[in-house]
PDB file of C-alpha atoms in Angstrom:
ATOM      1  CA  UNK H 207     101.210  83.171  98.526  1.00  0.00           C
ATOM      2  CA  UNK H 208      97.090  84.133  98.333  1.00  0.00           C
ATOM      3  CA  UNK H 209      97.116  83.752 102.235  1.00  0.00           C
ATOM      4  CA  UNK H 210     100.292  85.941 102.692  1.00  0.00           C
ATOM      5  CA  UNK H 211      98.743  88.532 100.719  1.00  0.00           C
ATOM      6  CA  UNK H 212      95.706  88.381 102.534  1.00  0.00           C
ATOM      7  CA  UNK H 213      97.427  89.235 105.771  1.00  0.00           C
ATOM      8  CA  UNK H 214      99.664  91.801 104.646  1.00  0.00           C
ATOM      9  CA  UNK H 215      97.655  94.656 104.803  1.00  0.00           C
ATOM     10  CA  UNK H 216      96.576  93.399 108.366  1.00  0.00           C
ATOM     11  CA  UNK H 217     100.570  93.442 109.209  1.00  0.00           C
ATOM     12  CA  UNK H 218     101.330  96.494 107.577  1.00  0.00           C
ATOM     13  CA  UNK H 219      98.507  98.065 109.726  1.00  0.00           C
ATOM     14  CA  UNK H 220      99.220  96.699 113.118  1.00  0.00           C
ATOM     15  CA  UNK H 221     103.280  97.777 112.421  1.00  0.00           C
ATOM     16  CA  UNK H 222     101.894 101.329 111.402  1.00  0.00           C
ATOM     17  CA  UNK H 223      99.504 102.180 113.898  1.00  0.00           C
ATOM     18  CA  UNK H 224     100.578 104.112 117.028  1.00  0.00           C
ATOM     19  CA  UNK H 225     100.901 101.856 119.971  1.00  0.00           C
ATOM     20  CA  UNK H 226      98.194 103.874 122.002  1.00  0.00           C
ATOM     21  CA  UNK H 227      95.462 103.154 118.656  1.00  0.00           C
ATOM     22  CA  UNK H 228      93.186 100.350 118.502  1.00  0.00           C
ATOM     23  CA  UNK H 229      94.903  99.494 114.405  1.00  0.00           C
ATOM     24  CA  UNK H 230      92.814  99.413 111.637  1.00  0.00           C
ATOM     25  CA  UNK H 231      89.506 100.545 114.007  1.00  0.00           C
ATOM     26  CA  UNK H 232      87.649 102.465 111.587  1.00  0.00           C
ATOM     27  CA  UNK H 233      84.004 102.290 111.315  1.00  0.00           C
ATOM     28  CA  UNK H 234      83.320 101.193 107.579  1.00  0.00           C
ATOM     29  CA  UNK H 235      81.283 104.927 107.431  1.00  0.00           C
ATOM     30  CA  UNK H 236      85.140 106.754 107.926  1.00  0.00           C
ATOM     31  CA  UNK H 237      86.721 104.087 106.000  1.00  0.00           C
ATOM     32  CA  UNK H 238      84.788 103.901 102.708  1.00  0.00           C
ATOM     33  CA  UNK H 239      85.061 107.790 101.529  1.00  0.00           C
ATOM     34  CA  UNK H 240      88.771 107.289 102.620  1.00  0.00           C
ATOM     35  CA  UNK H 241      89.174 104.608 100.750  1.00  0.00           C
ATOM     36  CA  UNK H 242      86.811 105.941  97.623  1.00  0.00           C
ATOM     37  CA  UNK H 243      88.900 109.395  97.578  1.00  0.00           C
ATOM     38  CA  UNK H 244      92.787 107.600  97.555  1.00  0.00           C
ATOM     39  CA  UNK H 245      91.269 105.568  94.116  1.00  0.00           C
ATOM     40  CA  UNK H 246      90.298 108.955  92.615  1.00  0.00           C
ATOM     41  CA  UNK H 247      93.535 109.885  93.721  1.00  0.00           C
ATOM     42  CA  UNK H 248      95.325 106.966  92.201  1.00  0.00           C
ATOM     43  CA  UNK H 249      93.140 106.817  89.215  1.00  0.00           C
ATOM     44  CA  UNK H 250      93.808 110.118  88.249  1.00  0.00           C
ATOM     45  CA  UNK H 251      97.215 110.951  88.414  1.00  0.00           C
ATOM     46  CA  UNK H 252      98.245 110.334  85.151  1.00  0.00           C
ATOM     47  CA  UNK H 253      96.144 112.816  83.552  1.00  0.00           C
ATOM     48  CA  UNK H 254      97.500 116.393  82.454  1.00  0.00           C
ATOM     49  CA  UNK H 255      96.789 119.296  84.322  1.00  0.00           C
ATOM     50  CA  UNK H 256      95.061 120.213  87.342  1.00  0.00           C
ATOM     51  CA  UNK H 257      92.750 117.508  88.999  1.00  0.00           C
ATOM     52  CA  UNK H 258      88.707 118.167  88.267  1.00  0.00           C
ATOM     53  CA  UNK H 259      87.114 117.730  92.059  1.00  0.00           C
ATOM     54  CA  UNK H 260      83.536 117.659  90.721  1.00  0.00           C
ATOM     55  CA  UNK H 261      83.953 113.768  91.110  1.00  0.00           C
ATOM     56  CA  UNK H 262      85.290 113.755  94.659  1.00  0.00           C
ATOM     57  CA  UNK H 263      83.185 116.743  95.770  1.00  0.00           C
ATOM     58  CA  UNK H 264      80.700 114.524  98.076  1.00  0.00           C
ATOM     59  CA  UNK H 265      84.065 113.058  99.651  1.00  0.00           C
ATOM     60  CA  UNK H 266      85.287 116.546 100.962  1.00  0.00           C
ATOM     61  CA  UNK H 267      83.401 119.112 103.498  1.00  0.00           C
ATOM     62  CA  UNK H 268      81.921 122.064 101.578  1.00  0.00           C
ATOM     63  CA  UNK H 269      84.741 124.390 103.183  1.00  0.00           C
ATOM     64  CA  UNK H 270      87.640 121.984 101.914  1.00  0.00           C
ATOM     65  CA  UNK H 271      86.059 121.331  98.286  1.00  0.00           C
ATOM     66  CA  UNK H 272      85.385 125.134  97.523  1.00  0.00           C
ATOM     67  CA  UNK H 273      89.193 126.091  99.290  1.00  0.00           C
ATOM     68  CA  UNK H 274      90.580 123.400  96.565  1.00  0.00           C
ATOM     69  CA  UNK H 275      88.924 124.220  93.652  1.00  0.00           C
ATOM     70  CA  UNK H 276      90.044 127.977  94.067  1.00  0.00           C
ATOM     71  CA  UNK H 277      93.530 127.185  95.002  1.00  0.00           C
ATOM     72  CA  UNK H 278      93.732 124.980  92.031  1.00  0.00           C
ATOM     73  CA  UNK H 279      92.488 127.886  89.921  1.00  0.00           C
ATOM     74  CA  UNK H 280      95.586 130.405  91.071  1.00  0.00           C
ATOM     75  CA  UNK H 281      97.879 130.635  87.984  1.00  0.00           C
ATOM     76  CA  UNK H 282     101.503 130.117  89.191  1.00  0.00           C
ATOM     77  CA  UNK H 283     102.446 132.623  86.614  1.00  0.00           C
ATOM     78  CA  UNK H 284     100.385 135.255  88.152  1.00  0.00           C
ATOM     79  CA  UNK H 285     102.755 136.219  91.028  1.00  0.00           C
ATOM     80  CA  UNK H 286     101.278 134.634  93.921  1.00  0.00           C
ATOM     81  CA  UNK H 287     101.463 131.584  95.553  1.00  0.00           C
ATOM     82  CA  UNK H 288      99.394 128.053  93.888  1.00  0.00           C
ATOM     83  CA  UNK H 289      98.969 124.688  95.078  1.00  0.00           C
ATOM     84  CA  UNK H 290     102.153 122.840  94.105  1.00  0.00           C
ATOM     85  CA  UNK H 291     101.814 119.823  96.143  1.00  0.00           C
ATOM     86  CA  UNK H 292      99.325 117.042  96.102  1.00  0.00           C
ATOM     87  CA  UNK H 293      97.296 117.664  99.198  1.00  0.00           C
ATOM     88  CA  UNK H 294      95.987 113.746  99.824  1.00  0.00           C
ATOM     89  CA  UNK H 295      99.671 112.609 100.009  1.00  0.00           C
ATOM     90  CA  UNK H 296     101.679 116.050 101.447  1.00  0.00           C
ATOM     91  CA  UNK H 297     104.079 114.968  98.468  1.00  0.00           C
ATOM     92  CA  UNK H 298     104.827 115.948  94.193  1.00  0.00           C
ATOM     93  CA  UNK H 299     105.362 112.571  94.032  1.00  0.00           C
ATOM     94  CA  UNK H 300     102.700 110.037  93.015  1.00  0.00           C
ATOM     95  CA  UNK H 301     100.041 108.146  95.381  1.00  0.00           C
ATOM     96  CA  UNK H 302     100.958 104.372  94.782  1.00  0.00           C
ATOM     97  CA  UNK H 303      98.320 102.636  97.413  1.00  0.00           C
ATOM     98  CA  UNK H 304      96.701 104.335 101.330  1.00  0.00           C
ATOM     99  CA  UNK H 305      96.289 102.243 104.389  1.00  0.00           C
ATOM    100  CA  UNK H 306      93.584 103.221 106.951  1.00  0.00           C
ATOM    101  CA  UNK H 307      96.243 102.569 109.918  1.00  0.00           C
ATOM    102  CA  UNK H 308      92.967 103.600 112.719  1.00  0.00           C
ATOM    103  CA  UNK H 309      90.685 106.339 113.780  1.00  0.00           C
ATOM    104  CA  UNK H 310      90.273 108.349 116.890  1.00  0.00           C
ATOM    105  CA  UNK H 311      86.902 110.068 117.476  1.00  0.00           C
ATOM    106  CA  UNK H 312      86.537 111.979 114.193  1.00  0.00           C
ATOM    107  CA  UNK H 313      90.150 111.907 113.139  1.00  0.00           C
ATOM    108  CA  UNK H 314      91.983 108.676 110.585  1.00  0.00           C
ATOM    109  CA  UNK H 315      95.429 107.954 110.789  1.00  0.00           C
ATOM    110  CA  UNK H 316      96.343 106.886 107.486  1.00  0.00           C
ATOM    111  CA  UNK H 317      99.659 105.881 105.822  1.00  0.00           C
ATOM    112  CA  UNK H 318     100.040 107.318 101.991  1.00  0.00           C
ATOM    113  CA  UNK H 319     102.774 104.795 100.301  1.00  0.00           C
ATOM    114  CA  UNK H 320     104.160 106.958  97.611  1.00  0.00           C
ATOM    115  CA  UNK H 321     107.042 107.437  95.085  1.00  0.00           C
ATOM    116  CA  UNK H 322     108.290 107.829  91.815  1.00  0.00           C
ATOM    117  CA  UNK H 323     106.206 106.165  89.206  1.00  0.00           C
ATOM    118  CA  UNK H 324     106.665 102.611  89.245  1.00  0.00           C
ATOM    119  CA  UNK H 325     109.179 102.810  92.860  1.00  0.00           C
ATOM    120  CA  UNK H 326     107.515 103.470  95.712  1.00  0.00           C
ATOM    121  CA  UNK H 327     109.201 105.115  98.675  1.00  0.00           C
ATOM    122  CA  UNK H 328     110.692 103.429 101.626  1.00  0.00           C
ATOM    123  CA  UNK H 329     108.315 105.133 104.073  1.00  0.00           C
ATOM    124  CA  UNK H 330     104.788 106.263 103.647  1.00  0.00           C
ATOM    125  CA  UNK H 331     103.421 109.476 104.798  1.00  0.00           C
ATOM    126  CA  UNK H 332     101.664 109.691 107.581  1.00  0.00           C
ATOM    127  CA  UNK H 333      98.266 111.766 107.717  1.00  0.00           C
ATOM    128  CA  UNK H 334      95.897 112.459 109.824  1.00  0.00           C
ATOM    129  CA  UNK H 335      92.210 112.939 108.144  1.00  0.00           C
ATOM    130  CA  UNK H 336      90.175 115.255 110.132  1.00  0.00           C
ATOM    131  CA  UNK H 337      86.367 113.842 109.111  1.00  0.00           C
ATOM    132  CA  UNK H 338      83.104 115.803 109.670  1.00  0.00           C
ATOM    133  CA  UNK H 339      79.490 113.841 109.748  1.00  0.00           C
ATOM    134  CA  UNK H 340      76.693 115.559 107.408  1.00  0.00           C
ATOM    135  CA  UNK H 341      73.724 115.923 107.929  1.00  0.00           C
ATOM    136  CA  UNK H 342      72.225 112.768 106.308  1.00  0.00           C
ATOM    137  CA  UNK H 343      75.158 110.500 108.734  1.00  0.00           C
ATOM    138  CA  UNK H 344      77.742 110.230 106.126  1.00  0.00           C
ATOM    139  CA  UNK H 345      81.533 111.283 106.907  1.00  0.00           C
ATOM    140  CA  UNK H 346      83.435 113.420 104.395  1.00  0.00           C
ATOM    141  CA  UNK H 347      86.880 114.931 104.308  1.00  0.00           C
ATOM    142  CA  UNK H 348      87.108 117.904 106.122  1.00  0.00           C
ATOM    143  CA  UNK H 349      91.010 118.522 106.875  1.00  0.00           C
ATOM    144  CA  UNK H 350      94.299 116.715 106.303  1.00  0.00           C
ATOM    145  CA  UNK H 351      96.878 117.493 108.873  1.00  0.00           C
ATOM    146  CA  UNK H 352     100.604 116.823 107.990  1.00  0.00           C
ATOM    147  CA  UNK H 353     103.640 115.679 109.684  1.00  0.00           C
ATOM    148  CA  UNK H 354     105.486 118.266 109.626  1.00  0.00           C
ATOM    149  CA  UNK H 355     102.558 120.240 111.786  1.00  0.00           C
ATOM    150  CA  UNK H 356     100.351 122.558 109.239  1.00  0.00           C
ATOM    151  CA  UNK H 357      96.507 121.807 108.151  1.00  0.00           C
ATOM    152  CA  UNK H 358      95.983 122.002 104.572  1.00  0.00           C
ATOM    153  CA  UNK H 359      92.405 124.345 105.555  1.00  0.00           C
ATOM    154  CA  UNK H 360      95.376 126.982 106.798  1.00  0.00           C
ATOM    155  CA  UNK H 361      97.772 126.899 104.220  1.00  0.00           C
ATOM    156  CA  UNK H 362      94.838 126.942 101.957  1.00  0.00           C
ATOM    157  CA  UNK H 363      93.454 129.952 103.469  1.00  0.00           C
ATOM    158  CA  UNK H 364      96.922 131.753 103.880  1.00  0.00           C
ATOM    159  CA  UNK H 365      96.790 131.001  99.773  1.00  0.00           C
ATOM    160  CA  UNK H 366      93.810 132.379  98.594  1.00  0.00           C
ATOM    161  CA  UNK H 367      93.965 135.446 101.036  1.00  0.00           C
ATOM    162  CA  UNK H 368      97.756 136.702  98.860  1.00  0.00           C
TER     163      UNK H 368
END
């Protein structure tokens, strides 16, 4: 069984990747903040209220950290429109586990396996990170691009501009 579980991820990632990707070909530089923001993600979702960035803010680009913490400052009671999806997973449901499915230049394919709490889904979402390299070489978070076509740095912009 410790050998099967060993390879799983490997077969979930070569079934998930597109057939024109390289699967699971992400530099560990792409991979780790990936990785390190979908455990704050998972970590964090069973705690009231709106999520505090200040722990993830050297995962995200400037740009995407200060659109987030503003949207998640709108008051839904105000009038206007507010953040009422999780943007890591494109869902209101919860983040169960991520799989880094492969990369393309500066862009990560990644599959979000989410659900109810305690049931995941039968299909994850798929994402596509957009990552940007600082200036000291590291990659952060920069966009997340959906399935159904929008960026999360337009809708967040569209948001904050009501």
């Amino acid at each position: 069984m410790q050998a099967f579980r060993q390879v799983l991820p490997f077969l979930a990632c070569a079934a998930l990747a597109p057939p024109s990707a390289l699967a699971c070909s992400c530099s560990p530089a792409i991979e780790t903040p990936i990785t390190q923001l979908y455990r704050w993600q998972i970590g964090r979702q069973d705690t009231p209220g709106r999520p505090e960035l200040k722990s993830i803010q050297n995962l995200l680009s400037p740009a995407l950290y200060q659109d987030l913490s503003a949207a998640y400052q709108l008051n839904p009671g105000e009038g206007r429109g507010y953040l009422d999806f999780d943007p890591f997973s494109g869902t209101q449901v919860y983040t169960h586990n991520v799989l880094v499915v492969g990369c393309s230049g500066d862009s990560a394919d990644v599959a979000v396996f989410t659900g109810l709490k305690g049931r995941l889904s039968e299909t994850p979402q798929r994402l596509s990170l957009q990552m940007q390299q600082t200036a000291d070489g590291s990659w952060v978070v920069g966009d997340v691009s959906y399935p159904s076509g929008f960026q999360l740095s337009s809708f967040l912009s569209g948001l904050l501009k009501q």
